[in-house]
DNA sequence: ACCACAAATTGATCTAGATCAATTCAATTA
DNA sequence: TAATTGAATTGATCTAGATCAATTTGTGGT
């Protein structure tokens, strides 16, 4: 574990600290544990382990999933750098899901007990958390809506656009997306089979909406893609 | 508007005040506006109006929905007595959806500005809200998962079981459910057509899983129903 | 450079649930 | 009590996407 600080972190303007004033920032920096690293396939936490921390992705990416009866998995979410994991674990004694690295990944750990005591005395942090949770709740509603009512094409396009936007807030070019997950994982997340995802990708490619090289997707005309997106997504 | 108090409210042990100690309870009671009443079809708030309050259903029920382009609606949620509306509106200037009464309904209003100042100084309220939002986030994830992967039967069964549980925490018998929404509204919410919902209901009835009289559903054997539920929902 | 194994693509079918259409039923009003 | 209207049911088809199956392509290990 490298001892990096929030002060030196490239994500400091995207992550929780961005909300905090100097004094609070210092205190926050003291309780967070910086930069654990993982290889692909290693877990941040497992389902049914006792909950003790929140996590923030620093680099790389992870998937959050639950295992069902017959150890088939259902993917709930993907997390990219700067994103906070654990908003769904404040009211539970054990993690309801597992989080595993999709590639080489580093992350910070935020012990829940310490976080809660900070929370009590930092109105700004409270505001930030309420906003974040609120946003999460509405975007999940949005997803839900999309899952029920959109075509496979629309769902996949929305997913891509979402990734593009998230990466672009990180400073990456918005038309260049590297997929750290497999076709089957995207399908699982979107409620589609890997075959369907594959077919959609080839079709989008034929229609010159995207160009694909393995896990790298290029969107040659962003406005066009967005328009198609909004048109097929109603 | 009748001036009822939390003290006298039948829901006081289910609603936010249940978390508060005497002094806080008093203060909370002072900022909440009690018991507005609505007839079926009247709104609590409309999409795109400025956000100023949270709401708690006191009696009756409502649906939360968004209107799309071609003024078709998509139902996001139903709310029953004791349930808090507005967890998704902390970070927005305008309501992203509308809420309309499905039957004669009364509700309380919790001005957001006043709520926030209470929030800052009541750690117990903070704890309660984090838990509530956290629970909402995980149950939405659960819904999402179910929407993508479960059969129509399973989704409908899960929906019924959910209603049964919510009504039973209110003290109603868990095997007797009154549906305040139409088949088409259930379908809309679940991502199914009203025809499909209707067919599922007749089939469940033939299989003696439920008995139906219009909008009243009876579950003769709760354990059996729960078992079927868990078996068809994987 | 070769082998073994996993991921991706592509094709051929199958099916759950949508769509379209026709009654039937229930509630409300006159 | 009849008439009107919207909801619910039921039946007949259609289709998006699943499933099954066969290659092809890519990747990591020796």
XYZ file of C-alpha atoms (C1' of nucleotides) in Angstrom:
528
model
C 0.000 0.000 0.000
C 1.518 3.229 -1.172
C 0.932 6.169 1.159
C -0.552 8.700 -1.183
C -2.497 11.651 0.083
C -5.705 13.246 -1.157
C -3.701 16.418 -1.627
C -1.617 14.782 -4.302
C -4.418 12.716 -5.789
C -5.376 13.413 -9.389
C -8.999 12.842 -8.482
C -9.185 15.362 -5.666
C -11.477 17.646 -7.658
C -13.890 14.830 -8.531
C -13.958 12.866 -5.318
C -15.534 13.588 -1.917
C -12.752 16.005 -0.872
C -13.841 18.460 -3.538
C -16.685 19.470 -1.248
C -14.542 20.123 1.808
C -12.860 23.267 3.068
C -9.200 23.212 4.075
C -9.665 22.197 7.736
C -12.216 19.506 6.938
C -10.106 18.312 4.033
C -7.204 17.687 6.370
C -9.328 15.708 8.775
C -10.876 13.695 5.977
C -7.469 12.927 4.540
C -6.409 11.552 7.893
C -9.106 8.934 8.171
C -9.008 7.615 4.628
C -6.639 4.794 3.774
C -5.041 5.439 0.447
C -4.327 3.252 -2.514
C -4.690 -0.405 -1.979
C -4.044 -2.184 -5.242
C -5.683 -5.179 -6.853
C -5.089 -7.379 -9.850
C -7.899 -8.407 -12.148
C -10.108 -10.915 -10.366
C -9.269 -9.812 -6.819
C -12.029 -8.631 -4.528
C -12.500 -5.401 -2.605
C -15.070 -7.156 -0.481
C -17.241 -10.261 -0.578
C -20.975 -10.698 -0.120
C -21.866 -11.572 3.525
C -18.671 -10.180 5.033
C -19.279 -7.696 7.854
C -19.530 -4.149 6.597
C -16.820 -1.853 7.836
C -15.927 0.568 5.077
C -16.865 2.592 2.063
C -14.531 2.473 -0.912
C -13.518 4.898 -3.624
C -11.982 3.735 -6.885
C -8.763 5.532 -7.602
C -7.774 3.880 -10.884
C -8.982 0.922 -12.929
C -12.524 -0.378 -12.598
C -14.607 -2.924 -10.716
C -17.928 -4.684 -10.981
C -20.404 -5.074 -8.137
C -22.417 -8.294 -8.252
C -24.545 -10.687 -6.260
C -24.261 -14.453 -6.428
C -27.469 -16.356 -6.678
C -28.394 -19.854 -5.514
C -26.731 -21.748 -8.303
C -23.678 -19.484 -8.203
C -24.722 -17.645 -11.318
C -23.882 -13.980 -10.897
C -25.905 -10.830 -11.444
C -23.991 -7.631 -12.030
C -25.451 -4.603 -10.254
C -23.023 -1.896 -11.218
C -19.657 -0.916 -12.575
C -17.492 1.653 -10.775
C -14.888 3.931 -12.327
C -12.247 6.180 -10.750
C -13.648 8.752 -8.333
C -16.824 6.766 -7.702
C -17.959 5.844 -4.210
C -18.911 2.259 -3.412
C -21.193 1.431 -0.506
C -24.136 3.829 -0.596
C -26.313 0.764 -0.230
C -24.601 -0.492 2.885
C -25.397 2.015 5.630
C -28.255 0.017 7.042
C -26.861 -3.476 6.872
C -24.495 -5.521 9.007
C -23.130 -7.475 6.013
C -22.298 -6.600 2.444
C -25.168 -7.612 0.193
C -22.863 -7.966 -2.787
C -19.288 -8.524 -3.867
C -16.968 -6.125 -5.646
C -14.215 -7.459 -7.888
C -11.548 -5.790 -10.028
C -12.005 -5.947 -13.803
C -8.411 -4.881 -14.401
C -5.507 -3.605 -12.323
C -7.227 -1.330 -9.897
C -6.379 0.849 -6.937
C -8.801 2.183 -4.382
C -9.128 4.073 -1.101
C -10.838 2.802 2.030
C -13.049 4.932 4.223
C -13.796 3.250 7.568
C -17.503 3.610 8.191
C -17.298 4.406 11.893
C -14.848 7.229 11.296
C -16.851 8.418 8.345
C -19.960 8.638 10.502
C -18.292 10.747 13.146
C -17.000 13.130 10.469
C -20.449 13.166 8.969
C -22.056 14.374 12.174
C -19.917 17.440 12.398
C -19.535 18.417 8.738
C -22.715 19.875 7.278
C -20.972 20.154 3.927
C -20.308 16.458 3.896
C -23.926 15.833 4.836
C -25.106 17.966 1.972
C -22.748 16.222 -0.428
C -23.893 12.775 0.682
C -27.587 13.606 0.520
C -27.030 14.931 -2.984
C -25.013 11.932 -4.049
C -27.513 9.427 -2.666
C -30.361 11.391 -4.112
C -28.705 11.392 -7.505
C -28.045 7.674 -7.208
C -31.685 7.028 -6.387
C -32.911 8.995 -9.375
C -30.420 7.478 -11.762
C -31.386 4.002 -10.593
C -35.007 4.934 -11.246
C -33.912 6.033 -14.689
C -32.131 2.717 -15.252
C -35.140 0.799 -14.049
C -37.332 2.681 -16.415
C -34.929 1.993 -19.223
C -34.625 -1.703 -18.370
C -38.366 -2.182 -18.542
C -39.203 -0.135 -21.553
C -36.334 0.275 -23.898
C -35.225 -2.001 -26.695
C -31.933 -3.862 -26.434
C -30.391 -1.349 -28.864
C -31.522 1.570 -26.753
C -30.288 0.049 -23.536
C -26.882 -0.679 -24.958
C -26.587 2.770 -26.520
C -27.555 4.407 -23.232
C -24.980 2.280 -21.451
C -22.236 3.340 -23.858
C -23.211 6.972 -23.617
C -23.156 6.718 -19.827
C -19.635 5.283 -19.886
C -18.565 7.970 -22.327
C -19.853 10.694 -20.021
C -18.305 9.188 -16.921
C -14.920 8.816 -18.584
C -15.092 12.301 -20.009
C -15.600 13.845 -16.558
C -12.346 12.080 -15.724
C -10.671 13.940 -18.535
C -10.629 11.165 -21.125
C -11.870 11.925 -24.638
C -15.593 11.272 -24.684
C -15.589 9.503 -28.044
C -12.962 6.936 -27.078
C -14.204 4.258 -24.698
C -12.221 1.369 -23.351
C -14.480 -1.412 -22.126
C -12.943 -3.157 -19.167
C -15.745 -5.722 -19.102
C -16.650 -8.555 -21.464
C -19.669 -8.742 -23.777
C -21.167 -11.245 -21.396
C -20.704 -8.874 -18.454
C -22.322 -5.985 -20.295
C -25.154 -8.295 -21.265
C -25.570 -9.551 -17.735
C -25.760 -5.980 -16.459
C -28.201 -4.881 -19.159
C -30.386 -7.965 -18.976
C -29.261 -9.254 -22.379
C -27.272 -12.245 -23.564
C -23.713 -11.894 -24.797
C -24.887 -12.956 -28.267
C -27.361 -10.089 -28.377
C -24.713 -7.603 -27.244
C -22.380 -8.913 -29.898
C -25.012 -8.585 -32.605
C -25.858 -5.039 -31.530
C -22.189 -4.086 -31.673
C -21.762 -5.436 -35.204
C -24.953 -3.711 -36.306
C -23.916 -0.357 -34.795
C -20.600 -0.819 -36.546
C -22.275 -1.496 -39.902
C -24.377 1.609 -39.392
C -21.151 3.588 -38.822
C -22.357 4.612 -35.361
C -19.249 3.219 -33.730
C -16.013 1.608 -34.752
C -14.716 -1.261 -32.712
C -11.376 -2.809 -32.034
C -11.803 -5.525 -29.446
C -12.560 -3.679 -26.236
C -11.948 -0.235 -27.638
C -14.922 1.634 -28.972
C -14.709 4.793 -30.960
C -17.670 7.050 -31.592
C -16.789 8.958 -34.755
C -19.684 11.390 -34.565
C -20.717 12.108 -31.015
C -23.720 14.298 -31.838
C -25.034 11.709 -34.264
C -24.651 8.982 -31.652
C -26.417 11.074 -29.034
C -29.241 11.802 -31.461
C -29.657 8.155 -32.354
C -29.593 7.439 -28.652
C -32.380 9.846 -27.810
C -34.376 8.789 -30.864
C -34.271 5.052 -30.172
C -34.681 5.679 -26.440
C -37.984 7.474 -27.229
C -56.446 21.082 6.263
C -57.078 19.480 9.607
C -54.491 20.344 12.241
C -53.455 16.944 13.435
C -50.222 16.398 15.306
C -47.619 13.688 15.030
C -48.368 12.896 18.659
C -51.854 11.802 17.763
C -50.964 10.242 14.431
C -51.557 6.536 14.033
C -48.372 6.263 12.006
C -46.083 7.821 14.585
C -44.316 4.529 15.206
C -43.708 3.884 11.522
C -42.873 7.333 10.284
C -39.781 9.518 10.721
C -40.741 10.583 14.287
C -40.219 7.035 15.487
C -36.488 7.720 15.450
C -36.637 10.910 17.491
C -36.374 11.511 21.217
C -38.934 13.685 23.007
C -37.246 17.071 22.481
C -36.431 16.413 18.818
C -39.883 14.993 18.295
C -41.420 18.240 19.452
C -39.281 20.294 17.119
C -39.974 17.997 14.193
C -43.680 18.167 14.866
C -43.506 21.943 14.682
C -42.075 22.141 11.201
C -44.235 19.542 9.532
C -47.533 20.546 7.998
C -50.141 17.972 8.753
C -52.814 16.342 6.680
C -53.532 17.916 3.404
C -56.167 15.869 1.627
C -56.578 14.887 -1.993
C -59.184 13.185 -4.119
C -58.289 10.560 -6.663
C -56.526 12.203 -9.594
C -55.231 15.245 -7.684
C -51.511 15.918 -7.561
C -49.133 16.363 -4.641
C -46.666 17.938 -7.022
C -45.998 18.150 -10.746
C -42.876 17.427 -12.752
C -40.777 20.598 -13.335
C -42.233 22.556 -10.428
C -39.603 23.984 -8.071
C -38.742 21.607 -5.287
C -39.613 22.848 -1.842
C -40.761 19.912 0.247
C -40.668 16.285 1.113
C -43.981 14.508 1.614
C -45.201 11.659 3.756
C -48.328 9.717 2.917
C -50.692 9.579 5.854
C -53.548 7.602 4.338
C -54.513 6.378 0.881
C -51.905 5.904 -1.830
C -50.224 7.691 -4.719
C -48.224 6.909 -7.808
C -45.040 8.694 -8.835
C -44.548 8.977 -12.596
C -42.733 10.802 -15.356
C -44.341 12.015 -18.549
C -42.476 11.345 -21.741
C -42.404 13.211 -25.051
C -45.668 11.957 -26.388
C -47.314 12.355 -22.989
C -47.268 8.646 -22.337
C -46.506 8.063 -18.667
C -44.002 5.826 -16.922
C -44.740 4.902 -13.331
C -41.687 4.948 -11.072
C -43.182 4.026 -7.735
C -46.212 3.656 -5.556
C -46.291 5.111 -2.042
C -48.347 3.873 0.903
C -49.015 5.410 4.329
C -45.893 6.184 6.324
C -43.698 6.316 3.243
C -41.498 9.310 2.456
C -41.577 10.895 -0.989
C -38.676 12.933 -2.299
C -35.469 11.037 -1.567
C -34.569 11.639 -5.182
C -34.997 15.399 -5.010
C -32.232 16.668 -2.748
C -29.932 17.599 -5.560
C -32.369 19.092 -8.021
C -34.035 22.478 -8.389
C -37.208 20.982 -9.945
C -39.210 17.847 -9.358
C -38.231 15.239 -11.911
C -41.588 13.519 -11.657
C -45.203 13.984 -10.676
C -47.093 12.407 -7.808
C -50.827 11.823 -8.061
C -53.412 10.305 -5.708
C -54.790 6.889 -6.665
C -57.640 7.228 -4.165
C -58.665 9.612 -1.377
C -55.364 10.398 0.189
C -53.960 12.563 2.945
C -50.349 13.540 3.410
C -47.957 15.660 5.443
C -45.566 18.246 4.037
C -42.008 18.694 5.250
C -40.447 21.946 3.968
C -37.010 21.084 2.696
C -35.209 24.131 4.070
C -36.518 23.494 7.560
C -35.816 19.815 7.222
C -32.193 20.550 6.338
C -31.633 22.719 9.364
C -33.094 20.021 11.593
C -30.945 17.485 9.830
C -27.743 19.341 10.653
C -28.338 19.234 14.356
C -29.972 15.849 14.803
C -27.536 12.963 14.395
C -30.395 10.535 14.898
C -32.243 12.010 11.968
C -29.055 11.783 9.918
C -28.649 8.158 10.791
C -32.276 7.467 9.946
C -32.034 9.210 6.593
C -28.792 7.509 5.591
C -30.376 4.183 6.452
C -33.550 4.970 4.580
C -31.725 6.155 1.472
C -29.357 3.245 1.659
C -32.271 0.838 1.873
C -33.959 2.584 -1.034
C -30.819 2.258 -3.126
C -30.476 -1.450 -2.433
C -34.129 -2.159 -3.017
C -33.984 -0.296 -6.310
C -30.994 -2.422 -7.245
C -33.072 -5.440 -6.320
C -35.933 -4.204 -8.513
C -33.566 -3.547 -11.370
C -32.182 -7.009 -11.090
C -35.668 -8.424 -11.056
C -36.802 -6.303 -14.003
C -33.988 -7.591 -16.150
C -33.955 -11.194 -15.226
C -37.219 -12.407 -13.901
C -40.186 -13.700 -15.816
C -43.402 -11.719 -15.902
C -44.895 -14.170 -13.375
C -42.005 -13.669 -10.991
C -42.086 -9.920 -11.259
C -45.790 -9.761 -10.574
C -45.540 -12.194 -7.663
C -42.694 -10.176 -6.161
C -44.739 -7.021 -6.562
C -47.729 -8.552 -4.769
C -45.560 -9.901 -1.985
C -43.993 -6.467 -1.592
C -47.403 -4.836 -1.258
C -48.464 -7.501 1.206
C -45.407 -6.831 3.368
C -45.791 -3.077 3.232
C -49.460 -3.261 4.184
C -48.757 -5.733 6.940
C -46.247 -3.392 8.599
C -49.155 -0.954 8.662
C -51.159 -3.472 10.606
C -53.336 -4.807 7.796
C -53.652 -8.565 7.360
C -50.833 -9.667 5.084
C -52.945 -12.033 3.021
C -55.557 -9.426 2.103
C -54.395 -6.859 -0.441
C -56.410 -4.017 -1.842
C -54.968 -2.786 -5.122
C -55.503 0.928 -5.483
C -54.062 0.877 -9.007
C -55.377 -0.561 -12.268
C -53.991 -3.563 -14.156
C -52.566 -1.146 -16.672
C -50.787 0.798 -13.923
C -49.271 -2.341 -12.423
C -48.190 -3.367 -15.893
C -46.690 0.006 -16.619
C -44.715 -0.138 -13.375
C -43.552 -3.712 -13.952
C -42.750 -3.269 -17.626
C -45.652 -5.441 -18.781
C -48.853 -4.806 -20.683
C -52.206 -4.789 -18.927
C -53.181 -7.891 -20.927
C -50.197 -9.779 -19.564
C -50.997 -8.712 -16.002
C -54.574 -9.811 -16.495
C -53.493 -13.213 -17.833
C -51.093 -13.724 -14.940
C -53.843 -12.919 -12.461
C -56.254 -15.431 -14.009
C -53.535 -18.063 -14.118
C -52.542 -17.495 -10.472
C -56.231 -17.754 -9.636
C -56.595 -21.047 -11.521
C -53.559 -22.362 -9.678
C -55.275 -21.414 -6.387
C -52.376 -19.138 -5.491
C -54.662 -16.169 -5.059
C -58.360 -15.420 -5.148
C -59.501 -12.217 -6.755
C -62.474 -9.965 -6.488
C -61.881 -6.950 -8.647
C -59.176 -4.978 -6.876
C -59.145 -7.186 -3.791
C -56.652 -9.982 -3.748
C -56.620 -12.720 -1.184
C -53.683 -15.034 -0.655
C -55.199 -18.163 0.933
C -51.885 -19.783 1.777
C -49.191 -17.259 2.496
C -46.337 -19.737 2.923
C -47.241 -21.471 -0.322
C -47.324 -18.133 -2.115
C -43.950 -17.130 -0.696
C -42.491 -20.478 -1.724
C -43.809 -20.187 -5.246
C -42.438 -16.682 -5.266
C -38.932 -17.699 -4.277
C -39.040 -20.704 -6.596
C -40.093 -18.809 -9.716
C -37.834 -15.897 -8.798
C -34.870 -18.331 -8.827
C 5.758 -20.800 -31.776
C 2.492 -23.877 -30.242
C -1.225 -25.471 -27.474
C -5.273 -24.999 -24.699
C -8.946 -22.481 -23.316
C -11.966 -18.521 -23.024
C -14.340 -14.846 -25.543
C -16.596 -13.327 -29.532
C -19.052 -13.793 -33.667
C -22.554 -15.657 -36.657
C -26.396 -18.614 -37.972
C -30.810 -21.280 -37.131
C -34.541 -21.900 -34.283
C -37.792 -21.116 -30.415
C -40.686 -18.631 -27.067
C -42.381 -15.201 -23.659
C -44.689 -11.537 -23.897
C -46.327 -7.696 -27.094
C -49.754 -6.273 -30.184
C -54.161 -6.217 -32.329
C -58.926 -7.171 -31.886
C -63.215 -8.520 -29.849
C -66.162 -9.202 -25.978
C -67.560 -8.868 -21.273
C -67.930 -6.542 -17.000
C -68.550 -2.647 -13.685
C -69.267 1.927 -12.316
C -71.519 6.328 -13.121
C -74.877 9.239 -14.741
C -79.348 10.483 -16.429
C -83.180 0.931 -15.486
C -81.061 2.015 -19.472
C -77.121 4.183 -21.569
C -72.430 5.476 -21.703
C -67.766 4.762 -20.820
C -63.536 2.905 -19.248
C -61.380 -1.318 -17.287
C -60.687 -6.147 -17.593
C -60.656 -10.416 -19.789
C -59.806 -13.580 -23.529
C -58.266 -15.076 -28.094
C -55.214 -14.942 -32.324
C -51.081 -13.525 -34.128
C -46.381 -11.494 -34.343
C -41.615 -10.393 -32.972
C -37.484 -9.114 -30.218
C -34.450 -11.354 -28.095
C -33.274 -16.009 -25.958
C -31.402 -20.405 -26.730
C -28.729 -23.838 -29.016
C -24.936 -24.801 -31.918
C -20.883 -24.127 -34.754
C -16.920 -21.524 -35.992
C -13.522 -18.041 -35.440
C -10.627 -15.115 -32.924
C -7.776 -13.850 -29.171
C -4.819 -14.812 -25.016
C -1.879 -16.698 -21.615
C 1.253 -20.389 -20.408
C 4.996 -23.413 -21.494
